[in-house]
Amino acid sequence: GWHTHPVVTTTGTATSDFCVAAIGQSEGGISILGDVLRLSMPVGKAGLEASALDVAAAFIVQGDAGCTATGLGVKVLSVVTL
């Protein structure tokens, strides 16, 4: 199933907007039904209420040798202010 992972990012490279420096254990589940995405995560794990979020982004995680900690880069596809 789909699930979340907390991720620490650092400065990107020529091909990635950010580098993945560390990946934590899954802390929430994701379900997608039609055009509705739902996230189930305890507030204590999230560290904030959903109403505190003000931006959403579509991104891909890609291999990037320049991201030395994990070899993974993040390419942002689009950003929307909520």
PDB file of N, CA and C in Angstrom:
ATOM      1  N   GLY A   1       0.804  -1.184   0.000  1.00  0.00           N
ATOM      2  CA  GLY A   1       0.000   0.000   0.000  1.00  0.00           C
ATOM      3  C   GLY A   1       0.853   1.256   0.000  1.00  0.00           C
ATOM      4  N   TRP A   2       0.211   2.344  -0.283  1.00  0.00           N
ATOM      5  CA  TRP A   2       0.855   3.653  -0.272  1.00  0.00           C
ATOM      6  C   TRP A   2       1.055   4.083   1.177  1.00  0.00           C
ATOM      7  N   HIS A   3       2.189   4.706   1.474  1.00  0.00           N
ATOM      8  CA  HIS A   3       2.468   5.165   2.818  1.00  0.00           C
ATOM      9  C   HIS A   3       3.467   6.326   2.766  1.00  0.00           C
ATOM     10  N   THR A   4       3.636   6.992   3.896  1.00  0.00           N
ATOM     11  CA  THR A   4       4.512   8.161   3.994  1.00  0.00           C
ATOM     12  C   THR A   4       5.851   7.797   4.621  1.00  0.00           C
ATOM     13  N   HIS A   5       6.824   8.634   4.402  1.00  0.00           N
ATOM     14  CA  HIS A   5       8.110   8.563   5.084  1.00  0.00           C
ATOM     15  C   HIS A   5       8.569   9.991   5.353  1.00  0.00           C
ATOM     16  N   PRO A   6       9.004  10.304   6.571  1.00  0.00           N
ATOM     17  CA  PRO A   6       9.621  11.608   6.790  1.00  0.00           C
ATOM     18  C   PRO A   6      10.977  11.624   6.080  1.00  0.00           C
ATOM     19  N   VAL A   7      11.272  12.735   5.427  1.00  0.00           N
ATOM     20  CA  VAL A   7      12.495  12.840   4.631  1.00  0.00           C
ATOM     21  C   VAL A   7      13.218  14.135   4.974  1.00  0.00           C
ATOM     22  N   VAL A   8      14.526  14.057   5.113  1.00  0.00           N
ATOM     23  CA  VAL A   8      15.368  15.235   5.281  1.00  0.00           C
ATOM     24  C   VAL A   8      16.000  15.528   3.928  1.00  0.00           C
ATOM     25  N   THR A   9      15.869  16.776   3.464  1.00  0.00           N
ATOM     26  CA  THR A   9      16.459  17.146   2.174  1.00  0.00           C
ATOM     27  C   THR A   9      17.580  18.167   2.378  1.00  0.00           C
ATOM     28  N   THR A  10      18.450  18.210   1.386  1.00  0.00           N
ATOM     29  CA  THR A  10      19.542  19.181   1.355  1.00  0.00           C
ATOM     30  C   THR A  10      19.548  19.850  -0.016  1.00  0.00           C
ATOM     31  N   THR A  11      20.494  20.719  -0.227  1.00  0.00           N
ATOM     32  CA  THR A  11      20.645  21.424  -1.499  1.00  0.00           C
ATOM     33  C   THR A  11      20.731  20.424  -2.649  1.00  0.00           C
ATOM     34  N   GLY A  12      20.098  20.773  -3.756  1.00  0.00           N
ATOM     35  CA  GLY A  12      20.056  19.888  -4.910  1.00  0.00           C
ATOM     36  C   GLY A  12      21.288  19.973  -5.785  1.00  0.00           C
ATOM     37  N   THR A  13      21.144  19.433  -6.987  1.00  0.00           N
ATOM     38  CA  THR A  13      22.218  19.383  -7.980  1.00  0.00           C
ATOM     39  C   THR A  13      21.707  20.004  -9.283  1.00  0.00           C
ATOM     40  N   ALA A  14      22.455  19.870 -10.338  1.00  0.00           N
ATOM     41  CA  ALA A  14      22.032  20.395 -11.637  1.00  0.00           C
ATOM     42  C   ALA A  14      20.778  19.694 -12.150  1.00  0.00           C
ATOM     43  N   THR A  15      20.537  18.460 -11.727  1.00  0.00           N
ATOM     44  CA  THR A  15      19.382  17.703 -12.222  1.00  0.00           C
ATOM     45  C   THR A  15      18.284  17.477 -11.187  1.00  0.00           C
ATOM     46  N   SER A  16      18.545  17.796  -9.928  1.00  0.00           N
ATOM     47  CA  SER A  16      17.556  17.625  -8.862  1.00  0.00           C
ATOM     48  C   SER A  16      17.394  18.926  -8.085  1.00  0.00           C
ATOM     49  N   ASP A  17      16.149  19.273  -7.740  1.00  0.00           N
ATOM     50  CA  ASP A  17      15.892  20.473  -6.953  1.00  0.00           C
ATOM     51  C   ASP A  17      16.389  20.327  -5.519  1.00  0.00           C
ATOM     52  N   PHE A  18      16.330  19.115  -4.992  1.00  0.00           N
ATOM     53  CA  PHE A  18      16.800  18.800  -3.641  1.00  0.00           C
ATOM     54  C   PHE A  18      17.478  17.443  -3.678  1.00  0.00           C
ATOM     55  N   CYS A  19      18.305  17.171  -2.684  1.00  0.00           N
ATOM     56  CA  CYS A  19      18.861  15.834  -2.471  1.00  0.00           C
ATOM     57  C   CYS A  19      18.216  15.244  -1.227  1.00  0.00           C
ATOM     58  N   VAL A  20      17.964  13.941  -1.232  1.00  0.00           N
ATOM     59  CA  VAL A  20      17.450  13.238  -0.060  1.00  0.00           C
ATOM     60  C   VAL A  20      18.656  12.880   0.808  1.00  0.00           C
ATOM     61  N   ALA A  21      18.691  13.444   2.015  1.00  0.00           N
ATOM     62  CA  ALA A  21      19.805  13.192   2.934  1.00  0.00           C
ATOM     63  C   ALA A  21      19.511  12.015   3.863  1.00  0.00           C
ATOM     64  N   ALA A  22      18.237  11.826   4.231  1.00  0.00           N
ATOM     65  CA  ALA A  22      17.860  10.738   5.138  1.00  0.00           C
ATOM     66  C   ALA A  22      16.378  10.429   4.957  1.00  0.00           C
ATOM     67  N   ILE A  23      16.030   9.157   5.163  1.00  0.00           N
ATOM     68  CA  ILE A  23      14.638   8.697   5.064  1.00  0.00           C
ATOM     69  C   ILE A  23      14.292   7.986   6.365  1.00  0.00           C
ATOM     70  N   GLY A  24      13.182   8.398   7.006  1.00  0.00           N
ATOM     71  CA  GLY A  24      12.743   7.786   8.252  1.00  0.00           C
ATOM     72  C   GLY A  24      11.723   6.679   8.017  1.00  0.00           C
ATOM     73  N   GLN A  25      11.291   6.063   9.098  1.00  0.00           N
ATOM     74  CA  GLN A  25      10.298   4.992   9.041  1.00  0.00           C
ATOM     75  C   GLN A  25       8.928   5.547   8.691  1.00  0.00           C
ATOM     76  N   SER A  26       8.112   4.732   8.045  1.00  0.00           N
ATOM     77  CA  SER A  26       6.757   5.133   7.675  1.00  0.00           C
ATOM     78  C   SER A  26       5.959   5.506   8.909  1.00  0.00           C
ATOM     79  N   GLU A  27       5.206   6.625   8.801  1.00  0.00           N
ATOM     80  CA  GLU A  27       4.416   7.093   9.935  1.00  0.00           C
ATOM     81  C   GLU A  27       2.956   7.324   9.593  1.00  0.00           C
ATOM     82  N   GLY A  28       2.546   7.041   8.364  1.00  0.00           N
ATOM     83  CA  GLY A  28       1.159   7.272   7.984  1.00  0.00           C
ATOM     84  C   GLY A  28       0.799   6.518   6.718  1.00  0.00           C
ATOM     85  N   GLY A  29      -0.485   6.321   6.534  1.00  0.00           N
ATOM     86  CA  GLY A  29      -0.975   5.632   5.353  1.00  0.00           C
ATOM     87  C   GLY A  29      -1.655   6.595   4.392  1.00  0.00           C
ATOM     88  N   ILE A  30      -1.639   6.259   3.117  1.00  0.00           N
ATOM     89  CA  ILE A  30      -2.260   7.074   2.074  1.00  0.00           C
ATOM     90  C   ILE A  30      -3.255   6.196   1.325  1.00  0.00           C
ATOM     91  N   SER A  31      -4.438   6.740   1.079  1.00  0.00           N
ATOM     92  CA  SER A  31      -5.404   6.043   0.226  1.00  0.00           C
ATOM     93  C   SER A  31      -5.842   6.991  -0.877  1.00  0.00           C
ATOM     94  N   ILE A  32      -6.059   6.447  -2.063  1.00  0.00           N
ATOM     95  CA  ILE A  32      -6.519   7.225  -3.208  1.00  0.00           C
ATOM     96  C   ILE A  32      -7.758   6.537  -3.753  1.00  0.00           C
ATOM     97  N   LEU A  33      -8.861   7.283  -3.811  1.00  0.00           N
ATOM     98  CA  LEU A  33     -10.115   6.763  -4.348  1.00  0.00           C
ATOM     99  C   LEU A  33     -10.680   7.825  -5.286  1.00  0.00           C
ATOM    100  N   GLY A  34     -10.689   7.523  -6.570  1.00  0.00           N
ATOM    101  CA  GLY A  34     -11.120   8.508  -7.555  1.00  0.00           C
ATOM    102  C   GLY A  34     -10.157   9.678  -7.547  1.00  0.00           C
ATOM    103  N   ASP A  35     -10.687  10.882  -7.342  1.00  0.00           N
ATOM    104  CA  ASP A  35      -9.827  12.069  -7.305  1.00  0.00           C
ATOM    105  C   ASP A  35      -9.607  12.575  -5.879  1.00  0.00           C
ATOM    106  N   VAL A  36      -9.760  11.684  -4.890  1.00  0.00           N
ATOM    107  CA  VAL A  36      -9.587  12.061  -3.484  1.00  0.00           C
ATOM    108  C   VAL A  36      -8.401  11.300  -2.886  1.00  0.00           C
ATOM    109  N   LEU A  37      -7.464  12.049  -2.308  1.00  0.00           N
ATOM    110  CA  LEU A  37      -6.322  11.473  -1.623  1.00  0.00           C
ATOM    111  C   LEU A  37      -6.513  11.697  -0.129  1.00  0.00           C
ATOM    112  N   ARG A  38      -6.357  10.658   0.668  1.00  0.00           N
ATOM    113  CA  ARG A  38      -6.501  10.776   2.126  1.00  0.00           C
ATOM    114  C   ARG A  38      -5.223  10.307   2.802  1.00  0.00           C
ATOM    115  N   LEU A  39      -4.844  11.038   3.842  1.00  0.00           N
ATOM    116  CA  LEU A  39      -3.681  10.693   4.630  1.00  0.00           C
ATOM    117  C   LEU A  39      -4.134  10.394   6.045  1.00  0.00           C
ATOM    118  N   SER A  40      -3.674   9.290   6.599  1.00  0.00           N
ATOM    119  CA  SER A  40      -3.993   8.915   7.967  1.00  0.00           C
ATOM    120  C   SER A  40      -2.694   8.876   8.759  1.00  0.00           C
ATOM    121  N   MET A  41      -2.549   9.865   9.675  1.00  0.00           N
ATOM    122  CA  MET A  41      -1.322   9.976  10.464  1.00  0.00           C
ATOM    123  C   MET A  41      -1.653  10.634  11.799  1.00  0.00           C
ATOM    124  N   PRO A  42      -1.146  10.108  12.895  1.00  0.00           N
ATOM    125  CA  PRO A  42      -1.358  10.761  14.180  1.00  0.00           C
ATOM    126  C   PRO A  42      -0.751  12.164  14.188  1.00  0.00           C
ATOM    127  N   VAL A  43      -1.459  13.138  14.757  1.00  0.00           N
ATOM    128  CA  VAL A  43      -0.966  14.519  14.816  1.00  0.00           C
ATOM    129  C   VAL A  43       0.403  14.569  15.491  1.00  0.00           C
ATOM    130  N   GLY A  44       0.609  13.739  16.493  1.00  0.00           N
ATOM    131  CA  GLY A  44       1.896  13.719  17.187  1.00  0.00           C
ATOM    132  C   GLY A  44       3.050  13.342  16.277  1.00  0.00           C
ATOM    133  N   LYS A  45       2.800  12.514  15.277  1.00  0.00           N
ATOM    134  CA  LYS A  45       3.830  12.132  14.311  1.00  0.00           C
ATOM    135  C   LYS A  45       4.024  13.205  13.257  1.00  0.00           C
ATOM    136  N   ALA A  46       2.929  13.860  12.864  1.00  0.00           N
ATOM    137  CA  ALA A  46       3.008  14.887  11.818  1.00  0.00           C
ATOM    138  C   ALA A  46       3.693  16.143  12.336  1.00  0.00           C
ATOM    139  N   GLY A  47       3.462  16.478  13.595  1.00  0.00           N
ATOM    140  CA  GLY A  47       4.072  17.668  14.163  1.00  0.00           C
ATOM    141  C   GLY A  47       3.289  18.940  13.908  1.00  0.00           C
ATOM    142  N   LEU A  48       2.166  18.850  13.179  1.00  0.00           N
ATOM    143  CA  LEU A  48       1.334  20.017  12.918  1.00  0.00           C
ATOM    144  C   LEU A  48      -0.037  19.564  12.446  1.00  0.00           C
ATOM    145  N   GLU A  49      -0.986  20.487  12.508  1.00  0.00           N
ATOM    146  CA  GLU A  49      -2.340  20.213  12.032  1.00  0.00           C
ATOM    147  C   GLU A  49      -2.379  20.370  10.513  1.00  0.00           C
ATOM    148  N   ALA A  50      -3.273  19.666   9.849  1.00  0.00           N
ATOM    149  CA  ALA A  50      -3.403  19.775   8.395  1.00  0.00           C
ATOM    150  C   ALA A  50      -3.692  21.208   7.966  1.00  0.00           C
ATOM    151  N   SER A  51      -4.430  21.964   8.787  1.00  0.00           N
ATOM    152  CA  SER A  51      -4.774  23.346   8.442  1.00  0.00           C
ATOM    153  C   SER A  51      -3.551  24.267   8.415  1.00  0.00           C
ATOM    154  N   ALA A  52      -2.413  23.826   8.967  1.00  0.00           N
ATOM    155  CA  ALA A  52      -1.201  24.637   8.969  1.00  0.00           C
ATOM    156  C   ALA A  52      -0.443  24.565   7.643  1.00  0.00           C
ATOM    157  N   LEU A  53      -0.820  23.624   6.789  1.00  0.00           N
ATOM    158  CA  LEU A  53      -0.137  23.478   5.498  1.00  0.00           C
ATOM    159  C   LEU A  53      -0.594  24.570   4.545  1.00  0.00           C
ATOM    160  N   ASP A  54       0.342  25.172   3.822  1.00  0.00           N
ATOM    161  CA  ASP A  54      -0.020  26.242   2.894  1.00  0.00           C
ATOM    162  C   ASP A  54       0.500  26.039   1.477  1.00  0.00           C
ATOM    163  N   VAL A  55       1.094  24.883   1.210  1.00  0.00           N
ATOM    164  CA  VAL A  55       1.602  24.599  -0.127  1.00  0.00           C
ATOM    165  C   VAL A  55       1.546  23.092  -0.377  1.00  0.00           C
ATOM    166  N   ALA A  56       1.331  22.722  -1.630  1.00  0.00           N
ATOM    167  CA  ALA A  56       1.371  21.322  -2.039  1.00  0.00           C
ATOM    168  C   ALA A  56       2.268  21.228  -3.268  1.00  0.00           C
ATOM    169  N   ALA A  57       2.979  20.123  -3.413  1.00  0.00           N
ATOM    170  CA  ALA A  57       3.887  19.975  -4.539  1.00  0.00           C
ATOM    171  C   ALA A  57       3.780  18.569  -5.118  1.00  0.00           C
ATOM    172  N   ALA A  58       3.894  18.496  -6.434  1.00  0.00           N
ATOM    173  CA  ALA A  58       4.034  17.215  -7.130  1.00  0.00           C
ATOM    174  C   ALA A  58       5.523  17.047  -7.417  1.00  0.00           C
ATOM    175  N   PHE A  59       6.055  15.859  -7.160  1.00  0.00           N
ATOM    176  CA  PHE A  59       7.493  15.654  -7.348  1.00  0.00           C
ATOM    177  C   PHE A  59       7.773  14.204  -7.678  1.00  0.00           C
ATOM    178  N   ILE A  60       8.964  13.955  -8.180  1.00  0.00           N
ATOM    179  CA  ILE A  60       9.439  12.592  -8.373  1.00  0.00           C
ATOM    180  C   ILE A  60      10.758  12.439  -7.630  1.00  0.00           C
ATOM    181  N   VAL A  61      11.032  11.232  -7.185  1.00  0.00           N
ATOM    182  CA  VAL A  61      12.318  10.903  -6.590  1.00  0.00           C
ATOM    183  C   VAL A  61      13.098  10.150  -7.665  1.00  0.00           C
ATOM    184  N   GLN A  62      14.320  10.603  -7.918  1.00  0.00           N
ATOM    185  CA  GLN A  62      15.111  10.030  -9.005  1.00  0.00           C
ATOM    186  C   GLN A  62      16.528   9.748  -8.536  1.00  0.00           C
ATOM    187  N   GLY A  63      17.151   8.794  -9.185  1.00  0.00           N
ATOM    188  CA  GLY A  63      18.554   8.536  -8.903  1.00  0.00           C
ATOM    189  C   GLY A  63      19.392   9.739  -9.290  1.00  0.00           C
ATOM    190  N   ASP A  64      20.325  10.137  -8.440  1.00  0.00           N
ATOM    191  CA  ASP A  64      21.202  11.272  -8.710  1.00  0.00           C
ATOM    192  C   ASP A  64      22.521  11.022  -7.990  1.00  0.00           C
ATOM    193  N   ALA A  65      23.566  10.704  -8.742  1.00  0.00           N
ATOM    194  CA  ALA A  65      24.875  10.400  -8.155  1.00  0.00           C
ATOM    195  C   ALA A  65      25.452  11.592  -7.411  1.00  0.00           C
ATOM    196  N   GLY A  66      25.005  12.806  -7.748  1.00  0.00           N
ATOM    197  CA  GLY A  66      25.479  14.004  -7.060  1.00  0.00           C
ATOM    198  C   GLY A  66      24.928  14.147  -5.650  1.00  0.00           C
ATOM    199  N   CYS A  67      23.895  13.392  -5.335  1.00  0.00           N
ATOM    200  CA  CYS A  67      23.312  13.387  -3.984  1.00  0.00           C
ATOM    201  C   CYS A  67      24.009  12.280  -3.206  1.00  0.00           C
ATOM    202  N   THR A  68      25.127  12.618  -2.611  1.00  0.00           N
ATOM    203  CA  THR A  68      26.032  11.603  -2.074  1.00  0.00           C
ATOM    204  C   THR A  68      25.506  10.832  -0.866  1.00  0.00           C
ATOM    205  N   ALA A  69      24.618  11.418  -0.061  1.00  0.00           N
ATOM    206  CA  ALA A  69      24.148  10.726   1.155  1.00  0.00           C
ATOM    207  C   ALA A  69      23.339   9.479   0.815  1.00  0.00           C
ATOM    208  N   THR A  70      22.455   9.572  -0.196  1.00  0.00           N
ATOM    209  CA  THR A  70      21.572   8.445  -0.515  1.00  0.00           C
ATOM    210  C   THR A  70      21.563   8.080  -1.993  1.00  0.00           C
ATOM    211  N   GLY A  71      22.081   8.949  -2.844  1.00  0.00           N
ATOM    212  CA  GLY A  71      21.999   8.721  -4.290  1.00  0.00           C
ATOM    213  C   GLY A  71      20.633   9.050  -4.853  1.00  0.00           C
ATOM    214  N   LEU A  72      19.795   9.734  -4.056  1.00  0.00           N
ATOM    215  CA  LEU A  72      18.441  10.074  -4.477  1.00  0.00           C
ATOM    216  C   LEU A  72      18.245  11.582  -4.542  1.00  0.00           C
ATOM    217  N   GLY A  73      17.645  12.045  -5.628  1.00  0.00           N
ATOM    218  CA  GLY A  73      17.321  13.442  -5.792  1.00  0.00           C
ATOM    219  C   GLY A  73      15.822  13.630  -5.897  1.00  0.00           C
ATOM    220  N   VAL A  74      15.351  14.858  -5.695  1.00  0.00           N
ATOM    221  CA  VAL A  74      13.931  15.203  -5.802  1.00  0.00           C
ATOM    222  C   VAL A  74      13.789  16.248  -6.900  1.00  0.00           C
ATOM    223  N   LYS A  75      12.964  15.956  -7.891  1.00  0.00           N
ATOM    224  CA  LYS A  75      12.656  16.891  -8.974  1.00  0.00           C
ATOM    225  C   LYS A  75      11.229  17.376  -8.768  1.00  0.00           C
ATOM    226  N   VAL A  76      11.041  18.685  -8.511  1.00  0.00           N
ATOM    227  CA  VAL A  76       9.715  19.259  -8.297  1.00  0.00           C
ATOM    228  C   VAL A  76       9.061  19.480  -9.654  1.00  0.00           C
ATOM    229  N   LEU A  77       7.843  18.945  -9.826  1.00  0.00           N
ATOM    230  CA  LEU A  77       7.111  19.084 -11.085  1.00  0.00           C
ATOM    231  C   LEU A  77       6.186  20.279 -11.083  1.00  0.00           C
ATOM    232  N   SER A  78       5.516  20.529  -9.954  1.00  0.00           N
ATOM    233  CA  SER A  78       4.631  21.688  -9.842  1.00  0.00           C
ATOM    234  C   SER A  78       4.382  22.001  -8.367  1.00  0.00           C
ATOM    235  N   VAL A  79       4.031  23.264  -8.100  1.00  0.00           N
ATOM    236  CA  VAL A  79       3.767  23.736  -6.742  1.00  0.00           C
ATOM    237  C   VAL A  79       2.473  24.563  -6.767  1.00  0.00           C
ATOM    238  N   VAL A  80       1.614  24.353  -5.778  1.00  0.00           N
ATOM    239  CA  VAL A  80       0.364  25.086  -5.663  1.00  0.00           C
ATOM    240  C   VAL A  80       0.255  25.643  -4.251  1.00  0.00           C
ATOM    241  N   THR A  81      -0.065  26.943  -4.143  1.00  0.00           N
ATOM    242  CA  THR A  81      -0.326  27.550  -2.837  1.00  0.00           C
ATOM    243  C   THR A  81      -1.764  27.218  -2.427  1.00  0.00           C
ATOM    244  N   LEU A  82      -1.949  26.775  -1.187  1.00  0.00           N
ATOM    245  CA  LEU A  82      -3.269  26.373  -0.702  1.00  0.00           C
ATOM    246  C   LEU A  82      -3.988  27.540  -0.062  1.00  0.00           C
TER     247      LEU A  82
END
